[in-house]
Amino acid sequence: MNQVRRMKWTDRDRRGAILVLAAVFMTVMLAFVAFAVDMSYMSLTKTQLQAAADASALAGAMELSAIDDPATVRTNALAAIRSVAALHRSGNQPAVSIETSDVTFGKMVWNSGSQTFSYNWGESNTPYNIVKVRADRDAVSGGADDRLPLLFAPALGHTKATIGAEAVASFQPRDIMVVLDFSASMNDDSCFGRIGTLGRSYIESNLLTMWRELGSPVYGNLTFTPAYAVLKGVAASGTIPHIDVTYKRKSVDVVSTINLTQVKLQFSSSSDTQTFTGLSAKTGTFAGTGSKAGKDITAVWVKSGTNGSMSSGSLGEQFTISATTIKTALGLNGTYPYAGGSWSDYISKVQASSGGIYDAGYRDMYGYMTWIEYMQMNYPSNANSADLWKTSEQPIGVLKDGVTEFINYLTTIEAEDHVGLSIYTHTNSAGAILEHALSTNLTQIKTTTQQRQAGHYTGNTNISAGMAVARQEIEAHARPRAFRMMVVMTDGLPNLPSNSTDGTAAVITEANAAKASKIKILAISLGVGADTSLMQQIADITGGVHYNVPGGSSIDSVRIRLQEVFRQIASSRPLKLIKGS
């Protein structure tokens, strides 16, 4: 009986023990729930502070400038940081407050030895290109306790928590390959063929500028303004006159020191002639008439004074029209100044019945204007006409101005950008040349560009080759975390590796290769002949931008637009969080 009673008490005791354990367990569970809620609240606030720090750091980085005074930069950046931070909530507060001490400025520098970026913090490390922002809920902020109030932890003796987040932002350093078109067409806007588009006044005044940029050289008796050749006769002696014959192909101007008696013109052959008699003046202009009208003159006999015996048939002094006599008349029997071309070839091109010189109305007219046209159209390469890079060839001149603007801006902002230069087309097997590898030596890019001329190496347009050389350089030498960029400029249509069709396909292939290597292409179409659709396509493939600088307007307007494009490219620096969420 007592044993049974003891067993009943044991059951009751057990039930009581379970209730006690349950109460303890519930208390522990509530503590864990409270802890979990507060931890979640703290985590949410931490995330909010990180978002505020990230956005504020990026806003501050946008204000960094190597041009403005460092104090001004700090003021502007701090204002931007605070403005953006105030838009973010943190826990129980509707806005994040950033103190001056929470912001640190510095300079990020590439260490070529270690192949890493180093970060130099402090206001003395200018120009600033990096900023660090800390968003805090700490014990003392502005003289007040700004820690995060907890919801359940006070029951355990913890009322508030210190939470913070940090972000570092900078303009992302760029590895930029500049790919430039130096094909022969890059001098089209300084040749006679553009008179209809740009006007005669501009073309001819620019040719004058080019001659002066060559040092105003003197060859023979040429003048800048084209003039007909003047064949000079024997010196005057007694009743033997001195005679000048100005050859104009279908007519001649004759001037004698004694009155003219007779002038005979020969056309296509010795039997194809016309004679003018009964003359009495010292001058006259003579051309075929009747059935002889419009015929080219090949020889002239001028009878004046007592010079009749100077030729058979008593015809007077004979003037034969040939490349040799024209060359002598122009005083061009000396050595031609450049490796490509010759004075005889120049004369032949001026006499041609087609081409830019003919179309401009300067057939048979000799002078430095037509000579520079001759060099640009026939011998544009540096190997043939070594000094043309010194001149204002167009549109290559405005391209050089644009590159200069680009490099000057990058130099001024000291943004740790590396720049290289690829030029196409080249006579090597690659079809393009890496003029300069990626480096911080920006001056060499500007100098080399200035010292190249239209058709510098060869006249064709191998856009894909220039892109390939640039891509390979970026793949081999781009820095970690640097933004990869290629600036591709052309004024025409690809006609290599073999033809325009293959050339276009090769450009698309290269654009896809660039995309695979995370290279963004910024494409520039220059002038009326550029394939704008192709340039737009390669920009789209890589997520880049296409800039169209159309021709058909004044060179000054093209220059302004191209400089604007290069400035825009130079200043469009991508922002990047180096440390943050």
XYZ file of C-alpha atoms in Angstrom:
581
model
C 0.000 0.000 0.000
C 2.763 2.420 0.923
C 4.609 1.379 -2.206
C 1.645 2.263 -4.397
C 1.272 5.630 -2.696
C 4.931 6.364 -3.283
C 4.567 5.597 -7.003
C 1.694 8.083 -7.340
C 3.736 10.823 -5.779
C 6.529 10.068 -8.229
C 4.190 10.608 -11.212
C 3.040 13.911 -9.804
C 6.614 14.922 -9.209
C 7.469 14.141 -12.818
C 4.604 16.229 -14.116
C 5.793 19.129 -12.024
C 9.320 18.729 -13.263
C 8.161 18.872 -16.883
C 6.288 22.080 -16.221
C 9.401 23.608 -14.719
C 11.529 22.451 -17.629
C 8.979 23.768 -20.100
C 8.984 27.130 -18.399
C 12.771 27.267 -18.507
C 12.829 26.130 -22.122
C 10.248 28.724 -23.128
C 12.319 31.401 -21.451
C 15.397 30.260 -23.360
C 13.416 30.091 -26.584
C 12.096 33.587 -26.049
C 15.647 34.743 -25.416
C 16.771 33.122 -28.683
C 13.848 34.676 -30.547
C 14.643 38.067 -29.067
C 18.290 37.573 -29.978
C 17.345 36.537 -33.526
C 15.032 39.523 -33.947
C 17.677 41.927 -32.709
C 20.341 40.269 -34.879
C 18.085 40.568 -37.914
C 17.424 44.186 -37.043
C 21.156 44.811 -36.715
C 21.812 42.988 -39.996
C 19.170 45.057 -41.771
C 20.662 48.252 -40.389
C 24.140 47.099 -41.400
C 22.864 46.508 -44.937
C 21.234 49.932 -44.967
C 24.440 51.581 -43.757
C 26.446 49.692 -46.391
C 24.081 50.878 -49.114
C 24.440 54.427 -47.822
C 28.234 54.141 -47.709
C 28.369 52.660 -51.226
C 26.142 55.299 -52.783
C 27.815 58.121 -50.883
C 31.306 56.980 -51.865
C 30.294 56.847 -55.524
C 28.739 60.310 -55.247
C 31.907 61.629 -53.656
C 34.090 60.022 -56.316
C 32.120 61.838 -59.007
C 33.353 65.129 -57.556
C 37.030 64.173 -57.635
C 38.993 66.370 -60.002
C 42.635 66.982 -60.771
C 41.787 70.374 -62.222
C 40.137 72.019 -59.219
C 41.844 73.080 -56.000
C 42.019 70.144 -53.520
C 40.123 72.110 -50.858
C 37.330 72.767 -53.353
C 37.282 69.098 -54.305
C 36.943 68.054 -50.656
C 34.129 70.547 -50.074
C 32.205 69.463 -53.169
C 32.727 65.766 -52.488
C 31.649 66.039 -48.835
C 28.490 67.896 -49.860
C 27.662 65.195 -52.413
C 28.377 62.423 -49.904
C 26.132 63.942 -47.246
C 23.369 64.666 -49.726
C 23.245 61.067 -50.946
C 23.650 59.563 -47.467
C 20.649 61.551 -46.255
C 18.489 59.663 -48.741
C 19.174 56.359 -46.976
C 17.494 54.967 -43.855
C 19.400 53.195 -41.082
C 17.291 51.278 -38.597
C 15.096 53.649 -36.647
C 16.544 56.754 -38.340
C 15.160 58.072 -41.646
C 18.522 59.430 -42.820
C 22.215 58.592 -42.508
C 24.477 61.347 -41.253
C 28.116 61.505 -42.406
C 30.668 63.465 -40.403
C 33.760 65.082 -41.938
C 35.909 62.616 -40.018
C 34.055 59.755 -41.710
C 35.439 60.742 -45.133
C 39.035 60.113 -46.255
C 40.569 61.236 -49.536
C 43.569 59.713 -51.243
C 45.371 58.769 -54.413
C 45.519 55.368 -56.080
C 48.777 54.707 -57.950
C 49.810 51.810 -60.175
C 52.989 50.099 -59.013
C 54.651 48.718 -62.120
C 57.096 46.706 -60.018
C 54.516 44.760 -58.042
C 51.889 45.025 -60.796
C 49.321 46.184 -58.241
C 47.586 49.389 -57.242
C 48.699 51.076 -54.037
C 46.459 53.375 -52.001
C 47.920 56.484 -50.421
C 45.490 58.037 -47.967
C 45.460 61.572 -46.635
C 44.675 65.087 -47.815
C 48.263 65.645 -48.986
C 48.021 62.874 -51.604
C 46.739 64.928 -54.502
C 45.206 64.977 -57.007
C 42.574 62.832 -55.352
C 41.277 59.873 -57.319
C 39.860 57.761 -54.498
C 37.555 58.383 -51.531
C 36.622 56.308 -48.480
C 33.320 56.812 -46.642
C 32.271 55.293 -43.309
C 28.619 55.254 -42.271
C 28.332 54.630 -38.496
C 25.840 54.171 -35.710
C 28.384 54.583 -32.932
C 28.623 55.641 -29.317
C 29.379 59.295 -29.894
C 28.481 61.005 -33.122
C 28.095 64.755 -33.084
C 28.016 64.731 -29.298
C 25.100 62.278 -29.029
C 24.774 58.533 -28.581
C 23.821 57.338 -32.044
C 23.996 53.611 -31.417
C 21.158 51.439 -32.691
C 18.447 50.848 -30.026
C 17.682 47.143 -29.738
C 14.195 45.677 -29.342
C 14.547 42.755 -26.920
C 18.170 42.778 -25.829
C 17.476 45.334 -23.039
C 15.825 42.474 -21.133
C 19.258 40.880 -21.119
C 21.052 44.078 -20.219
C 22.078 45.235 -23.703
C 20.192 48.312 -24.874
C 22.104 49.479 -27.963
C 24.523 48.231 -30.638
C 27.401 49.879 -32.509
C 27.174 49.240 -36.254
C 29.177 50.599 -39.160
C 29.898 50.110 -42.850
C 32.665 51.351 -45.122
C 33.004 51.855 -48.857
C 35.858 52.956 -51.099
C 35.134 54.336 -54.567
C 37.203 55.681 -57.400
C 37.091 56.459 -61.055
C 38.189 53.161 -62.516
C 41.625 53.444 -64.157
C 41.402 52.706 -67.865
C 43.610 50.782 -70.244
C 42.871 52.528 -73.539
C 44.091 51.470 -76.957
C 43.643 54.186 -79.565
C 43.197 52.700 -83.052
C 43.641 55.279 -85.811
C 43.032 55.222 -89.553
C 46.056 56.582 -91.413
C 44.953 55.397 -94.843
C 45.523 57.592 -97.891
C 41.946 58.882 -97.866
C 42.770 60.812 -94.710
C 44.030 63.649 -96.935
C 40.903 63.868 -99.096
C 39.696 67.097 -97.485
C 42.862 68.920 -98.483
C 42.701 67.898 -102.143
C 40.979 69.411 -105.173
C 38.361 66.661 -105.140
C 36.681 68.353 -102.162
C 36.260 71.754 -103.841
C 32.607 70.986 -104.511
C 32.040 70.189 -100.837
C 34.335 72.528 -98.937
C 34.748 75.310 -101.486
C 37.650 76.424 -103.661
C 38.697 79.174 -101.274
C 39.198 76.780 -98.369
C 41.022 74.107 -100.392
C 43.411 76.531 -102.046
C 44.135 78.509 -98.889
C 44.817 75.250 -97.048
C 47.227 74.168 -99.791
C 49.013 77.487 -99.321
C 49.234 76.774 -95.600
C 50.668 73.339 -96.346
C 53.343 74.792 -98.624
C 54.327 77.236 -95.915
C 54.401 74.424 -93.352
C 56.925 72.684 -95.601
C 59.094 75.781 -95.223
C 57.982 77.568 -98.415
C 60.510 75.644 -100.530
C 61.635 77.053 -103.867
C 62.089 74.850 -106.922
C 62.896 76.290 -110.333
C 60.753 79.293 -111.138
C 57.523 77.874 -109.730
C 55.175 80.149 -107.840
C 52.446 79.041 -105.468
C 49.578 80.069 -107.735
C 49.508 77.744 -110.751
C 50.638 79.328 -114.008
C 51.211 78.181 -117.566
C 54.754 77.353 -118.608
C 56.603 80.050 -120.520
C 59.083 78.821 -123.140
C 61.817 81.399 -123.593
C 63.623 82.017 -126.844
C 67.127 83.245 -127.526
C 68.359 86.472 -126.016
C 67.723 89.622 -128.034
C 70.616 90.703 -130.242
C 70.248 93.570 -132.710
C 67.355 92.738 -135.007
C 67.066 89.233 -133.529
C 64.300 89.498 -130.902
C 63.740 87.736 -127.610
C 60.489 85.787 -127.719
C 58.384 84.229 -124.942
C 55.725 81.621 -125.720
C 53.208 80.820 -122.975
C 51.816 77.368 -123.623
C 48.098 76.867 -122.864
C 47.645 73.625 -124.780
C 45.007 74.829 -127.254
C 46.435 78.323 -127.540
C 49.702 80.183 -127.064
C 50.498 83.717 -125.968
C 53.425 85.122 -127.914
C 55.462 88.129 -126.803
C 58.410 89.486 -128.819
C 60.719 92.433 -128.361
C 60.180 93.237 -132.072
C 56.937 93.275 -134.036
C 55.660 89.869 -135.083
C 55.553 88.956 -138.757
C 54.226 85.407 -138.803
C 53.212 82.624 -136.382
C 52.828 78.994 -137.400
C 51.122 76.396 -135.203
C 51.568 72.642 -135.457
C 48.954 70.278 -134.063
C 48.936 66.473 -134.224
C 51.573 66.081 -136.953
C 53.931 68.004 -139.199
C 51.224 68.145 -141.860
C 48.590 69.390 -139.428
C 49.425 73.093 -139.212
C 47.986 76.590 -139.444
C 49.861 79.821 -140.252
C 48.977 83.388 -139.246
C 50.497 86.141 -141.403
C 50.174 89.881 -141.812
C 51.005 90.498 -138.171
C 52.331 93.827 -136.920
C 52.084 93.847 -133.087
C 54.672 92.578 -130.626
C 52.149 90.315 -128.864
C 49.332 88.002 -129.789
C 47.305 84.985 -128.755
C 47.058 82.218 -131.313
C 44.879 79.102 -131.512
C 43.564 76.837 -134.225
C 40.562 78.136 -136.127
C 38.065 76.556 -138.472
C 38.803 72.873 -138.796
C 41.785 73.333 -136.468
C 39.754 74.814 -133.616
C 40.191 73.121 -130.257
C 43.258 71.149 -131.275
C 46.270 70.682 -129.001
C 49.319 72.641 -130.125
C 52.580 70.685 -130.259
C 54.970 73.226 -131.811
C 55.147 76.953 -132.618
C 57.295 78.948 -135.063
C 57.528 82.677 -134.496
C 58.902 85.023 -137.141
C 59.923 88.437 -135.880
C 62.620 90.913 -136.840
C 65.268 89.118 -138.852
C 65.013 85.685 -137.180
C 63.465 83.945 -140.180
C 66.652 81.998 -140.900
C 66.593 80.362 -137.455
C 64.565 77.471 -138.913
C 64.187 75.764 -142.277
C 61.625 77.357 -144.502
C 62.356 80.787 -143.004
C 59.692 80.258 -140.328
C 61.555 81.975 -137.516
C 62.384 80.630 -134.063
C 60.941 77.204 -133.266
C 59.362 76.264 -129.894
C 58.669 72.543 -129.500
C 56.148 71.564 -126.840
C 57.253 68.473 -124.891
C 57.747 67.333 -121.305
C 61.437 68.120 -121.685
C 60.954 71.678 -122.929
C 58.258 72.326 -120.295
C 60.572 71.036 -117.579
C 63.334 73.325 -118.789
C 60.939 76.244 -119.007
C 59.964 75.666 -115.368
C 63.580 75.382 -114.262
C 62.994 71.886 -112.918
C 65.990 70.046 -114.338
C 67.415 69.648 -110.827
C 66.934 66.725 -108.437
C 63.410 66.033 -107.222
C 63.244 66.632 -103.423
C 61.571 63.376 -102.346
C 62.016 59.648 -102.838
C 58.670 59.180 -104.560
C 57.756 60.901 -107.810
C 59.772 63.121 -110.144
C 59.457 66.467 -111.885
C 58.745 64.675 -115.145
C 55.963 62.691 -113.507
C 54.580 65.849 -111.912
C 54.463 67.532 -115.324
C 52.745 64.482 -116.777
C 50.073 64.549 -114.063
C 49.471 68.277 -114.565
C 49.036 67.660 -118.296
C 46.611 64.745 -117.773
C 43.105 64.986 -119.219
C 41.461 63.721 -116.022
C 41.978 63.799 -112.277
C 41.802 66.374 -109.534
C 44.105 68.916 -111.175
C 42.161 68.733 -114.415
C 38.793 68.974 -112.656
C 39.973 71.997 -110.680
C 40.731 73.810 -113.948
C 44.502 73.743 -113.567
C 45.509 71.522 -116.457
C 48.939 72.594 -117.775
C 49.311 75.038 -114.896
C 52.350 74.552 -112.703
C 52.974 75.758 -109.170
C 53.284 74.646 -105.583
C 49.514 74.355 -105.304
C 49.328 71.663 -107.986
C 52.588 70.123 -106.764
C 51.208 69.510 -103.256
C 48.036 68.107 -104.823
C 50.267 65.808 -106.898
C 52.094 64.522 -103.817
C 48.927 63.935 -101.811
C 47.155 62.069 -104.582
C 50.064 60.076 -105.994
C 52.773 59.739 -103.348
C 51.148 60.244 -99.938
C 53.254 57.803 -97.922
C 56.077 58.830 -95.653
C 58.473 56.687 -97.657
C 57.657 58.726 -100.770
C 56.932 62.230 -99.430
C 58.573 62.315 -96.040
C 57.517 65.793 -94.915
C 53.769 65.747 -95.478
C 53.196 64.918 -91.796
C 54.247 68.499 -91.040
C 51.367 69.895 -93.051
C 47.654 70.487 -92.518
C 46.451 67.477 -94.464
C 42.749 67.039 -93.810
C 40.880 65.437 -92.200
C 43.979 63.948 -90.613
C 44.814 67.394 -89.262
C 41.611 67.558 -87.238
C 42.210 63.974 -86.083
C 45.599 65.049 -84.727
C 43.947 67.992 -82.985
C 41.389 65.634 -81.448
C 44.035 63.219 -80.179
C 45.987 66.152 -78.748
C 42.856 67.315 -76.915
C 42.304 63.767 -75.648
C 45.852 63.321 -74.366
C 46.012 66.794 -72.839
C 42.841 66.113 -70.872
C 44.073 62.743 -69.628
C 47.372 64.333 -68.622
C 45.591 67.078 -66.709
C 43.288 64.830 -64.699
C 46.076 62.365 -63.747
C 43.606 59.503 -63.680
C 46.146 56.656 -63.806
C 44.999 55.796 -67.319
C 47.333 53.770 -69.527
C 47.157 54.527 -73.248
C 48.586 52.741 -76.281
C 48.480 53.429 -80.023
C 47.686 51.149 -82.959
C 47.828 52.525 -86.510
C 46.492 50.929 -89.643
C 47.225 50.121 -92.356
C 50.817 48.848 -92.329
C 52.860 46.898 -94.841
C 53.772 44.239 -92.259
C 52.089 40.852 -92.112
C 49.745 41.984 -89.332
C 48.379 44.818 -91.452
C 48.745 47.277 -88.576
C 51.456 48.437 -86.203
C 51.606 48.786 -82.440
C 53.210 52.213 -82.321
C 53.112 52.306 -78.515
C 52.233 49.724 -75.891
C 49.983 50.621 -72.959
C 51.774 52.985 -70.599
C 51.499 56.248 -68.682
C 53.734 57.968 -71.240
C 50.887 59.870 -72.840
C 53.104 62.430 -74.548
C 54.482 59.820 -76.934
C 50.967 59.086 -78.198
C 50.480 62.731 -79.080
C 53.949 63.091 -80.613
C 53.705 59.987 -82.784
C 50.234 60.895 -84.000
C 51.506 64.326 -85.009
C 54.374 62.733 -86.950
C 52.216 60.476 -89.090
C 50.611 61.421 -92.397
C 47.785 60.169 -94.562
C 48.827 56.861 -96.128
C 51.876 56.964 -93.863
C 52.734 53.305 -94.399
C 50.302 52.335 -97.147
C 47.051 53.637 -98.543
C 44.551 50.844 -97.852
C 42.064 50.533 -94.978
C 42.514 47.448 -92.792
C 40.336 48.303 -89.788
C 40.280 44.766 -88.383
C 44.087 44.636 -88.323
C 44.257 47.794 -86.231
C 41.654 46.358 -83.860
C 43.477 43.025 -83.581
C 46.776 44.666 -82.663
C 45.000 46.753 -80.024
C 43.072 43.798 -78.596
C 46.187 41.666 -78.308
C 47.998 44.440 -76.459
C 45.134 44.804 -73.976
C 44.910 41.044 -73.458
C 48.640 40.849 -72.790
C 49.200 43.937 -70.647
C 45.933 45.212 -69.182
C 46.078 45.827 -65.425
C 43.886 44.027 -62.894
C 40.669 45.948 -62.231
C 41.418 48.440 -65.033
C 38.580 49.273 -67.414
C 39.401 47.921 -70.890
C 38.618 50.292 -73.720
C 39.371 50.625 -77.428
C 38.826 53.842 -79.387
C 38.462 52.940 -83.081
C 38.422 55.721 -85.669
C 37.946 55.497 -89.439
C 36.982 57.767 -92.311
C 36.164 55.066 -94.827
C 35.262 51.491 -95.649
C 37.442 48.455 -94.912
C 39.027 47.083 -98.083
C 41.388 44.551 -96.524
C 42.332 41.738 -95.782
C 41.253 41.143 -99.391
C 38.178 43.193 -100.272
C 35.377 45.186 -98.679
C 33.228 42.125 -97.973
C 36.009 40.241 -96.207
C 37.102 43.455 -94.534
C 33.665 44.063 -93.034
C 33.382 40.465 -91.817
C 36.830 40.680 -90.241
C 35.848 43.842 -88.361
C 32.782 42.093 -86.910
C 34.921 39.110 -85.911
C 37.338 41.412 -84.115
C 34.500 43.184 -82.324
C 33.281 39.842 -80.972
C 36.821 38.976 -79.902
C 36.993 42.297 -78.073
C 33.701 41.533 -76.348
C 35.037 38.161 -75.219
C 38.011 39.961 -73.687
C 35.705 42.455 -71.931
C 36.883 45.360 -74.065
C 34.422 48.153 -74.763
C 34.733 49.800 -78.187
C 34.084 53.492 -78.679
C 33.810 53.937 -82.451
C 34.299 57.212 -84.320
C 33.090 57.691 -87.904
C 34.793 60.666 -89.524
C 33.551 62.232 -92.754
C 31.062 61.389 -95.470
C 32.817 58.190 -96.560
C 32.805 56.307 -93.256
C 30.730 53.154 -92.824
C 28.589 54.453 -89.963
C 26.455 51.306 -89.776
C 29.546 49.137 -89.311
C 30.923 51.445 -86.637
C 27.572 51.414 -84.837
C 27.536 47.626 -85.011
C 30.956 47.126 -83.415
C 30.060 49.586 -80.670
C 26.802 47.731 -80.001
C 28.524 44.343 -79.901
C 30.798 45.451 -77.060
C 28.305 47.686 -75.257
C 30.187 50.769 -76.380
C 29.219 54.014 -78.054
C 29.339 55.207 -81.667
C 30.178 58.834 -82.401
C 29.460 60.161 -85.885
C 31.412 63.211 -87.042
C 29.855 63.808 -90.473
C 31.634 65.525 -93.316
C 30.190 67.897 -95.855
C 30.742 70.921 -93.651
C 33.669 73.198 -92.907
C 36.842 71.703 -91.489
C 36.503 74.017 -88.493
C 33.113 72.539 -87.621
C 34.501 69.016 -88.032
C 37.450 69.951 -85.806
C 35.160 71.308 -83.099
C 32.927 68.234 -83.204
C 35.840 65.769 -83.167
C 37.531 67.550 -80.268
C 34.213 67.446 -78.440
C 34.008 63.688 -79.021
C 37.536 63.079 -77.741
C 36.877 65.267 -74.689
C 33.715 63.303 -74.002
C 35.573 60.009 -74.275
C 38.365 61.262 -72.022
C 35.988 62.556 -69.367
C 33.632 59.545 -69.375
C 35.463 57.736 -66.614
C 33.651 54.714 -65.125
C 33.050 54.774 -61.366
C 33.838 51.645 -59.394
C 33.446 50.490 -55.809
C 36.805 49.120 -54.719
C 35.499 48.191 -51.282
C 31.845 47.925 -50.362
C 28.851 45.694 -50.854
